CSV table of C-alpha atoms in Angstrom, one decimal:
chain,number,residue,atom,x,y,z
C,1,UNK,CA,4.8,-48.4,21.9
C,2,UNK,CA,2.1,-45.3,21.9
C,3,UNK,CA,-0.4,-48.2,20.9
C,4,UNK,CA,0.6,-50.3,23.5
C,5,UNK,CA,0.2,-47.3,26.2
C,6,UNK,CA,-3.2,-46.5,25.0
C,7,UNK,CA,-4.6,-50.0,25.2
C,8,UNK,CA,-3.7,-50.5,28.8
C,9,UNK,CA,-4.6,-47.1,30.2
C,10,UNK,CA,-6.6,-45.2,27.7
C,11,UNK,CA,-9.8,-45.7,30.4
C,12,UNK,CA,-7.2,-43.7,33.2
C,13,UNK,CA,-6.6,-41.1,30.7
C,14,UNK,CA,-10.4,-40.6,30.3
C,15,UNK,CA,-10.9,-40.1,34.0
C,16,UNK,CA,-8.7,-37.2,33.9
C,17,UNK,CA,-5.8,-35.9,36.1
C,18,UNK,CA,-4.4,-32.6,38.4
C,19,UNK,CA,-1.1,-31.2,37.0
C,20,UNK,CA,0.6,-28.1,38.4
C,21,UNK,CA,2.1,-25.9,35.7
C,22,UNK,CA,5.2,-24.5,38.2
C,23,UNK,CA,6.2,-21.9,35.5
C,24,UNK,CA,3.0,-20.2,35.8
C,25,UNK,CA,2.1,-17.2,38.1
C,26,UNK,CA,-1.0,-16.7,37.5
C,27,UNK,CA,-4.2,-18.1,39.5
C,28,UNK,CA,-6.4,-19.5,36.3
C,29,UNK,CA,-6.9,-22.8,35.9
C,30,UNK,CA,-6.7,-24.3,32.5
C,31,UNK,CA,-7.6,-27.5,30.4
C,32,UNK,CA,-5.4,-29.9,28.8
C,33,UNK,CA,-6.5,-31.8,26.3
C,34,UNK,CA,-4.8,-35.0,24.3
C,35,UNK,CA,-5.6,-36.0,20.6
C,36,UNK,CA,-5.3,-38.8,18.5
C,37,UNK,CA,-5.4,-38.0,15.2
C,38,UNK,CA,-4.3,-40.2,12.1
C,39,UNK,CA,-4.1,-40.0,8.3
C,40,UNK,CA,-5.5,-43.0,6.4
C,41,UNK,CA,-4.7,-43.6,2.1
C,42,UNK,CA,-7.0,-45.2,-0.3
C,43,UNK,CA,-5.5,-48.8,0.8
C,44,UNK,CA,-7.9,-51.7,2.7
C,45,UNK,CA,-6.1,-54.5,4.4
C,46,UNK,CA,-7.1,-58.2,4.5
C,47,UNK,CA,-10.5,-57.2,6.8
C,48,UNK,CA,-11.6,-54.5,4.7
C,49,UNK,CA,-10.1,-51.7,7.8
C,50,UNK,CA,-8.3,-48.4,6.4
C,51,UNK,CA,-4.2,-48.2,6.4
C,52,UNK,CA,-3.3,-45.7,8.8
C,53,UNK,CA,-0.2,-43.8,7.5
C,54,UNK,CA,0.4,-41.4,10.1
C,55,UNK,CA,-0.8,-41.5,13.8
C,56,UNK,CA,0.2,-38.6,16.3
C,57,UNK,CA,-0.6,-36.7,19.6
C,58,UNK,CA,-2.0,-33.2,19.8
C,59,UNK,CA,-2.3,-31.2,22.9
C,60,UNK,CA,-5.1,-28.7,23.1
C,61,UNK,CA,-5.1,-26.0,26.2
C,62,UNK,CA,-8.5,-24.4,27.1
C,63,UNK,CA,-9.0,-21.6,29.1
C,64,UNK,CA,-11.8,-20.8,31.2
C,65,UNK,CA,-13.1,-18.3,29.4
C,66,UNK,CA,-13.2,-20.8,26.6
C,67,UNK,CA,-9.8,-19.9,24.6
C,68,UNK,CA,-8.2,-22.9,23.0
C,69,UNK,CA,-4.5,-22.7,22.1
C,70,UNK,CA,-1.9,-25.1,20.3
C,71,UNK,CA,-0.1,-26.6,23.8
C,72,UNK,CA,2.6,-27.7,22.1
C,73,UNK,CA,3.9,-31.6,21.7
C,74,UNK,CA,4.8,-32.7,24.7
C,75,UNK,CA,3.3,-29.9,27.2
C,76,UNK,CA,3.0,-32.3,30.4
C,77,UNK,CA,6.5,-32.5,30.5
C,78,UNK,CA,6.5,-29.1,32.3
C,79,UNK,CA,4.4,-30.2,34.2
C,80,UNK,CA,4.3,-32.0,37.6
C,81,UNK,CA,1.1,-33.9,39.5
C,82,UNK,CA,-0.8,-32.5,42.0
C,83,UNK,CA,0.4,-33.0,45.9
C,84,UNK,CA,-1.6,-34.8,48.7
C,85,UNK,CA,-1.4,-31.5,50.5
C,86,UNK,CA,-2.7,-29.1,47.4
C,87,UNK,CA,-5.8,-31.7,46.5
C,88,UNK,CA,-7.2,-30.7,49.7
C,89,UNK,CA,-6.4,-27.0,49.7
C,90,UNK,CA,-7.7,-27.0,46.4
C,91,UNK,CA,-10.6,-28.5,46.0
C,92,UNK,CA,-13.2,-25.5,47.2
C,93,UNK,CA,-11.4,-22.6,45.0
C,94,UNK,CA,-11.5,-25.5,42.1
C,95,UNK,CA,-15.4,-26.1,42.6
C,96,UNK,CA,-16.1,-22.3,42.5
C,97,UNK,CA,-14.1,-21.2,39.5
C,98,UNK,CA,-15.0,-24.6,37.3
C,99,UNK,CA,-18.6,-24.8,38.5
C,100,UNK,CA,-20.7,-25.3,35.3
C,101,UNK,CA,-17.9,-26.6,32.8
C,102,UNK,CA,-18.6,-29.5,31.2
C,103,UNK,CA,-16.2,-31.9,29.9
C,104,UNK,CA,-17.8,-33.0,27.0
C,105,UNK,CA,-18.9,-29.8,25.8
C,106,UNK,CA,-14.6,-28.5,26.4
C,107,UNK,CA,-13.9,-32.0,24.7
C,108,UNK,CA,-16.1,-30.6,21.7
C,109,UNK,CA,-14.7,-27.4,21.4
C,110,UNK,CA,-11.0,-29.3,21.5
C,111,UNK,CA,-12.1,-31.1,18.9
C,112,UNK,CA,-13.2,-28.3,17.0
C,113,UNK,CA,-9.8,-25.9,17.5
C,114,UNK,CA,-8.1,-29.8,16.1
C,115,UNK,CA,-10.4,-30.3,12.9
C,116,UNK,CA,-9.6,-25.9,12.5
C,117,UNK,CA,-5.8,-25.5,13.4
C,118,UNK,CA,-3.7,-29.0,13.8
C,119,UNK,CA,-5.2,-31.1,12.0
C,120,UNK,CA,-4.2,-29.1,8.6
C,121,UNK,CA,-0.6,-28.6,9.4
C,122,UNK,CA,-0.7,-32.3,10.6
C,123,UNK,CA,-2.2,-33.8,6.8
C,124,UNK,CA,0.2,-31.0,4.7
C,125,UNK,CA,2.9,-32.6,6.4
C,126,UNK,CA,2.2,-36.4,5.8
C,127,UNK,CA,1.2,-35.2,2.3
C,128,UNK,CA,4.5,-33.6,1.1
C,129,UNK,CA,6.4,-36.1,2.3
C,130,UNK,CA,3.8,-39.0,1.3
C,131,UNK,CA,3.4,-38.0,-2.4
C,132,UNK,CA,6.7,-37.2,-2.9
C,133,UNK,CA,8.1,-40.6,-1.8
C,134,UNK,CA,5.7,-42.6,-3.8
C,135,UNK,CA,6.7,-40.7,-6.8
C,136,UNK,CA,9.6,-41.5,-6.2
C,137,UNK,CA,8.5,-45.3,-5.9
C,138,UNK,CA,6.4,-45.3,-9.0
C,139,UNK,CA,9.2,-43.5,-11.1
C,140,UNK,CA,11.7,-46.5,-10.2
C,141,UNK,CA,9.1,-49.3,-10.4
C,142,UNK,CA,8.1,-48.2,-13.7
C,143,UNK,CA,11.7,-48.2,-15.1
C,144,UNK,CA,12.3,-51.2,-14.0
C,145,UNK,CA,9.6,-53.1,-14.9
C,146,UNK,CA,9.3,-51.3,-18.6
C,147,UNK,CA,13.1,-52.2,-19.3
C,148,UNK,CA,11.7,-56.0,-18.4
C,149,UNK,CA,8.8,-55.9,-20.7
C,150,UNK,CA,10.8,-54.3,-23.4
C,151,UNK,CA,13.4,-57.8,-22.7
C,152,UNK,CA,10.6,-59.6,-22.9
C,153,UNK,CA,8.9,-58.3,-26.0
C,154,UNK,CA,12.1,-58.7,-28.2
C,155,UNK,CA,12.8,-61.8,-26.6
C,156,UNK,CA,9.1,-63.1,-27.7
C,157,UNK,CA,10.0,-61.8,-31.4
C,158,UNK,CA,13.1,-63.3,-31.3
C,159,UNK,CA,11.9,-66.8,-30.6
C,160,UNK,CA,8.9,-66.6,-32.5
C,161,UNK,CA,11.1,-65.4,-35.7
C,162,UNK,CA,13.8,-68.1,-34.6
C,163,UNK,CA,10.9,-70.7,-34.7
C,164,UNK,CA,9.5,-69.9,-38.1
C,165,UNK,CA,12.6,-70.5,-39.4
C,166,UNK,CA,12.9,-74.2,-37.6
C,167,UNK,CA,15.3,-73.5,-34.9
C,168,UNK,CA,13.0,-74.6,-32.0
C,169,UNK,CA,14.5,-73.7,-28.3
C,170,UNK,CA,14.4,-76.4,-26.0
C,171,UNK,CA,14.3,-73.7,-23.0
C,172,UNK,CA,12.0,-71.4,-23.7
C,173,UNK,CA,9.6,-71.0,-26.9
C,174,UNK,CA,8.5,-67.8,-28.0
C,175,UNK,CA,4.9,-68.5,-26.1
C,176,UNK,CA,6.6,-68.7,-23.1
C,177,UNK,CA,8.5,-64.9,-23.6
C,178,UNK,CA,5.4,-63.5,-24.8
C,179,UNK,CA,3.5,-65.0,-21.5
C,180,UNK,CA,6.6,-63.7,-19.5
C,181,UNK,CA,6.3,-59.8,-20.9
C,182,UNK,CA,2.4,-60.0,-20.3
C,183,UNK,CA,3.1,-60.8,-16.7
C,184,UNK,CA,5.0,-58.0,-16.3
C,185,UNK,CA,2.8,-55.9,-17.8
C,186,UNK,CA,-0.4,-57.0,-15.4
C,187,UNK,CA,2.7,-56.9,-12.7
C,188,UNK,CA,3.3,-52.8,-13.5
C,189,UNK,CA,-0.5,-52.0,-14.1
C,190,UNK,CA,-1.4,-53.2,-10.4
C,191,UNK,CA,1.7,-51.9,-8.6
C,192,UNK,CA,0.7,-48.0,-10.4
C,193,UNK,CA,-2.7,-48.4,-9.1
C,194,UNK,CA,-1.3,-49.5,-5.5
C,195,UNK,CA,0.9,-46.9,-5.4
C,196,UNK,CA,-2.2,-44.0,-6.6
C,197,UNK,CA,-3.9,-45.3,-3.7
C,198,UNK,CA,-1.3,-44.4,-1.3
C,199,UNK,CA,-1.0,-41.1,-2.5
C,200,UNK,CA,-5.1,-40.8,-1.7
C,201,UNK,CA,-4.6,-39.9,1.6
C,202,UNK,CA,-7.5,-38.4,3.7
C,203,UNK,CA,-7.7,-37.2,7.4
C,204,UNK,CA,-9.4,-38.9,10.5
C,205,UNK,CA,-11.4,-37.2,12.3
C,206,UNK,CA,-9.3,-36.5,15.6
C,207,UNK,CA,-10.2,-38.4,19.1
C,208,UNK,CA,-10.3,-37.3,22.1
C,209,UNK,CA,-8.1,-39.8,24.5
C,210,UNK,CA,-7.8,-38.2,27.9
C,211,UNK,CA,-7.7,-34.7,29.8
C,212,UNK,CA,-6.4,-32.8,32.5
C,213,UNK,CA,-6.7,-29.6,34.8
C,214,UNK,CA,-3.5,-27.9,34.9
C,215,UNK,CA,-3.0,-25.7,38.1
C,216,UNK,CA,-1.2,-22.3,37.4
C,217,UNK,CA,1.8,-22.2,40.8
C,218,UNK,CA,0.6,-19.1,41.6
C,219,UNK,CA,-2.8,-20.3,42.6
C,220,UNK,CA,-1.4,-22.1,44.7
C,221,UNK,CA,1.0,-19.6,46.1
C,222,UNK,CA,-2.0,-17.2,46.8
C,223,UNK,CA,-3.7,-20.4,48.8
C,224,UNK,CA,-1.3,-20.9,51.3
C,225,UNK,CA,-0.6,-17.1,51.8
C,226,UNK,CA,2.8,-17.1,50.1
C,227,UNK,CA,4.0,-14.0,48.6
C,228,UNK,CA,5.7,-13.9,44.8
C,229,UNK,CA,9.0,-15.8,44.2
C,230,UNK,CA,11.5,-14.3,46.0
C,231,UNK,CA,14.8,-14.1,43.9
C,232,UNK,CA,14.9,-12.5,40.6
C,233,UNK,CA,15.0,-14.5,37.5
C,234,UNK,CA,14.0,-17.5,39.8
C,235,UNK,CA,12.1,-18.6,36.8
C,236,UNK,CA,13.9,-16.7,34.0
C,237,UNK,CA,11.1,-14.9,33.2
C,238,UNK,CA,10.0,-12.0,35.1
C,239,UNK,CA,8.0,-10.2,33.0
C,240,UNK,CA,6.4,-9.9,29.9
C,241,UNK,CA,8.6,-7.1,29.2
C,242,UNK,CA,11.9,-8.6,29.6
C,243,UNK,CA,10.3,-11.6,27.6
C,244,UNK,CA,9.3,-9.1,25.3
C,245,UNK,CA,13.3,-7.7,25.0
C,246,UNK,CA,14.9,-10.8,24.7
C,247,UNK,CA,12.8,-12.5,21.6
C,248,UNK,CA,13.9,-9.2,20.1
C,249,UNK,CA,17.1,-9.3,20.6
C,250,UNK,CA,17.5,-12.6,19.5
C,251,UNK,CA,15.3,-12.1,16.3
C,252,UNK,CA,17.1,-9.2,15.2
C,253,UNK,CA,20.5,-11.2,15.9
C,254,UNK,CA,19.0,-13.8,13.5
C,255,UNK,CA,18.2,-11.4,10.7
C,256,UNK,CA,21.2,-10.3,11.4
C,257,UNK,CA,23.4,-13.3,10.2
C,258,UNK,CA,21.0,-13.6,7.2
C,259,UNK,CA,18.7,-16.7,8.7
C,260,UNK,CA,14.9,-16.4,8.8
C,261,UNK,CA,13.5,-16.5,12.5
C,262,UNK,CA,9.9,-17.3,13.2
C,263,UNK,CA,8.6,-17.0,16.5
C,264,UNK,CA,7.0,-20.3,18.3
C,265,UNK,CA,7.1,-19.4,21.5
C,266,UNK,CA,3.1,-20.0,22.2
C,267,UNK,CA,3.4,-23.2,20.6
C,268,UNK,CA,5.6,-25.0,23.7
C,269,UNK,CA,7.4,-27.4,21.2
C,270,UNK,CA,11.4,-27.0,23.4
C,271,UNK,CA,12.3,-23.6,22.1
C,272,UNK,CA,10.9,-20.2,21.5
C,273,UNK,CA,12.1,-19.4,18.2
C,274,UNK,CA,12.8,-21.4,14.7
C,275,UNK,CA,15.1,-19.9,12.4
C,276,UNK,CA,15.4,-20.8,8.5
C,277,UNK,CA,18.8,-21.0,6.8
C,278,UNK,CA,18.7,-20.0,3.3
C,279,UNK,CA,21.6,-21.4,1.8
C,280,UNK,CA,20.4,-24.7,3.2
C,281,UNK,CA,16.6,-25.6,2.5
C,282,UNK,CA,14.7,-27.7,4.7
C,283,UNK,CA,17.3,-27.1,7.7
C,284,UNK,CA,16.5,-25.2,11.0
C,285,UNK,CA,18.0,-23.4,14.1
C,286,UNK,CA,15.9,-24.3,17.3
C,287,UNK,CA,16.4,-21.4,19.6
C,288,UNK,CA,15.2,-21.4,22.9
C,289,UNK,CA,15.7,-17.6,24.3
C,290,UNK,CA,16.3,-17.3,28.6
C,291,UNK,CA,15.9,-13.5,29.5
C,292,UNK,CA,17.7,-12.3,32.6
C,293,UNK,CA,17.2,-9.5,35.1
C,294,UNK,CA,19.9,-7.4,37.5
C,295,UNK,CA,20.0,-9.9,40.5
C,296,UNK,CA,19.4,-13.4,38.8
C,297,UNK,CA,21.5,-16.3,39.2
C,298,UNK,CA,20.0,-19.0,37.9
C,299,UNK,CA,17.8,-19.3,34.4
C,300,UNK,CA,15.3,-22.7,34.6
C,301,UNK,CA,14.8,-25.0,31.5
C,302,UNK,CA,12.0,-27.3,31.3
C,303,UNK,CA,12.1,-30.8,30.7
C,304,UNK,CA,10.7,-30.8,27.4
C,305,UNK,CA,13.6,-27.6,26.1
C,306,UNK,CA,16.2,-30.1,27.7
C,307,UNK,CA,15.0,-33.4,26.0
C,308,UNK,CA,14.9,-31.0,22.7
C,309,UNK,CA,17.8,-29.7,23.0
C,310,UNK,CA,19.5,-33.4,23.3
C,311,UNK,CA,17.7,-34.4,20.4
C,312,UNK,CA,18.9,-31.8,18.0
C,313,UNK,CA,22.2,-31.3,19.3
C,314,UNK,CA,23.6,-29.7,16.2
C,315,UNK,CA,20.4,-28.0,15.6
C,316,UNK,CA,19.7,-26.6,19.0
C,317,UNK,CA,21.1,-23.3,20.2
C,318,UNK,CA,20.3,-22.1,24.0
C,319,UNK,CA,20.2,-18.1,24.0
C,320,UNK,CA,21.2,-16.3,26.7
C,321,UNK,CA,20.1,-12.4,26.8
C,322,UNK,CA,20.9,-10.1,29.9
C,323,UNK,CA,18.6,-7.0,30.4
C,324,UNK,CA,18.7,-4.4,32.8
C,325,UNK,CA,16.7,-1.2,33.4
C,326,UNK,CA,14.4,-2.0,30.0
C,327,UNK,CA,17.8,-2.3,27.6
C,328,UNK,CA,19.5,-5.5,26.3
C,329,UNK,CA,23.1,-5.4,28.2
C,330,UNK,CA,24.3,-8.9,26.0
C,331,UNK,CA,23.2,-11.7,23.9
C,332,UNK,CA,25.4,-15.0,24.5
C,333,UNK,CA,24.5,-18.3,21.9
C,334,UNK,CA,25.3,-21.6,23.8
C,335,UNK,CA,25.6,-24.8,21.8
C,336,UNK,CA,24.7,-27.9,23.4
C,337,UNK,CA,23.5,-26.7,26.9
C,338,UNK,CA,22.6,-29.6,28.2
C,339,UNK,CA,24.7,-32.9,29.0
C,340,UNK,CA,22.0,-35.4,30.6
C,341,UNK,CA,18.0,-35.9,31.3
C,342,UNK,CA,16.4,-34.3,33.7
C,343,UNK,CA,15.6,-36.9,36.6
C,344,UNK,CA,12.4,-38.5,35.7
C,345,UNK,CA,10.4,-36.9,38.2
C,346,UNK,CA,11.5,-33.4,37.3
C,347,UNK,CA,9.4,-30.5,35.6
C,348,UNK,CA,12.6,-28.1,35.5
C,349,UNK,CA,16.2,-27.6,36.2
C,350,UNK,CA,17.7,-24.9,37.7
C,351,UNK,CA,21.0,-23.7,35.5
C,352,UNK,CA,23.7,-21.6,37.0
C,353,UNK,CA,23.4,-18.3,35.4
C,354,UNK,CA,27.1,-16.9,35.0
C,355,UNK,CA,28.2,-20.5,34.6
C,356,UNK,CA,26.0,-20.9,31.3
C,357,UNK,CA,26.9,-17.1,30.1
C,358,UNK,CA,30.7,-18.2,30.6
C,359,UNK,CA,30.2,-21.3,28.5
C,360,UNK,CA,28.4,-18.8,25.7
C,361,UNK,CA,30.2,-16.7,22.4
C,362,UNK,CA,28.7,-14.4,20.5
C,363,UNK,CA,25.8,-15.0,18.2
C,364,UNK,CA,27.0,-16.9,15.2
């Protein structure tokens, strides 16, 4: 499908796009750039091209002063696309603040922060799980086909002993067998050296496919003379401080019940926080943490934490933390948050506040 896409409108995605990040109040512009990047082995097909093993997306954010950040894997689902209205009220504060940046010198430095920080993470993956499945392969292939040969071999012997002493077989002569188990043999010798080069994987060097300016909502807030957000917790989260509160709360409740929490926050992936189980290896908690203020009544969830959180339903745990005069009041856990999509034009949802606290339990 991803292939598809690209053919038809990889030239649209080069000429760039306007998105409005809603959830930001601040008046910097920023740049979003996408990545293909793949993961070949040592394998050629029939026209002497590489097999790709492993093709994904990467999202890299640039700021204006040239800061490039991990956006996460699916970051323009928060997003929204520019009105007919803002393009117009835009367009002279745009020209002053971006005069001078060029796009293929950003596109280089995407490209660079790729090759330095995802692209790694991206080939370690693939690898694990790469090697580890064609040893797997090579292990079962080679027991089979040695318990053949071996059938083979004594069935050649048998034959040809069988034929020294007159008894001639009318189905099969000892020739036949020993042809048979040499077969096999070439058979085994060509699969093991298939199956190396699969394991010889090697990184692509990522390309760039498209790019876009994302417009922070308080820029344009600040153009059309509006003041902040008037309710509290409007956006569940009003400042860095209670931000700050709540990923602590909910990390120390974590430690807590003996899992190992790392925080992901900056990395946009649908939650804030991913928490190892011990007695369990290889399985996660996916936390995404909502601080609240005195005076909120609603917390919002982006598309992408909603789409996550219906993905990994028995995974996915939506963290509710009240705080009030700089002190953590309550921490609430609720499991599967969420019971539909977001409509397909929408950035965000608006959640009753109280209505999700009353649905939480204590974390667990």
């Amino acid at each position: 499908t991803i292939d598809v896409i690209l053919e038809r409108y990889r030239p649209l995605l080069k000429q760039g796009a306007v998105l409005v990040d809603e959830r930001d109040e601040g008046e910097t512009p920023r740049w979003l750039f996408y990545l293909e990047h793949a993961i070949r082995d040592g394998r050629v097909d029939g026209e002497g091209r590489v097999r790709v093993v492993s093709r994904r997306l990467q999202f890299v954010e640039i700021d204006v002063e040239g800061h490039a950040r991990n956006a996460g894997y699916a970051p323009y689902l928060d997003y929204r696309p520019l009105l007919e209205d803002e393009k117009e009220l835009l367009a002279p504060e745009l020209e002053a603040r971006l005069q001078g940046a060029q796009a293929h010198d950003l596109e280089a430095q995407a490209v660079s922060y790729a090759v330095r920080e995802l692209v790694p993470a991206h080939f370690e993956e693939v690898r694990r799980h790469k090697v580890a499945l064609v040893e797997k392969t090579m292990a079962a292939v080679k027991d089979r086909l040695t318990k053949e040969i071996a059938y083979w071999d004594h069935r050649a012997e048998e034959l040809r002993l069988q034929e020294q002493a007159g008894k001639v077989n009318a189905r099969i002569n000892s020739a036949r067998a020993r042809q048979r188990a040499d077969e096999l043999q070439a058979r085994l010798e060509k699969r093991m050296r298939e199956l190396e080069q699969e394991k010889n994987l090697a990184p692509l060097p990522p390309e760039v496919l498209g790019y876009a300016l994302v417009v922070p909502n308080g820029l344009l807030r600040r153009l059309r003379g509006e003041g902040a957000a008037g309710e509290p917790g409007l956006f569940a989260r009003e400042t860095e401080e209670v931000e700050r509160l709540a990923m602590e709360a909910v990390m120390e409740a974590e430690r807590a019940l003996g899992y190992e929490p790392r925080d992901v926050s900056r990395e946009r992936c649908g939650y804030d926080i991913e928490s190892r189980i011990p007695a369990q290896p290889g399985r996660l908690r996916f936390i995404e943490v909502k601080g609240r203020v005195a005076g909120a009544r609603t917390v919002t969830v982006t598309k992408n934490e909603i789409l996550t959180a219906l993905n990994k339903p028995d995974d996915y745990i939506l963290a509710l933390v009240q705080v009030q005069e700089g002190r953590v009041r309550g921490v609430r856990y609720v499991r599967r948050p969420f019971r539909r999509e977001p409509d397909f034009g929408a950035a965000s949802v608006n959640y009753d506040f109280d209505e999700l606290w009353g649905r939480g339990e204590e974390p667990r």
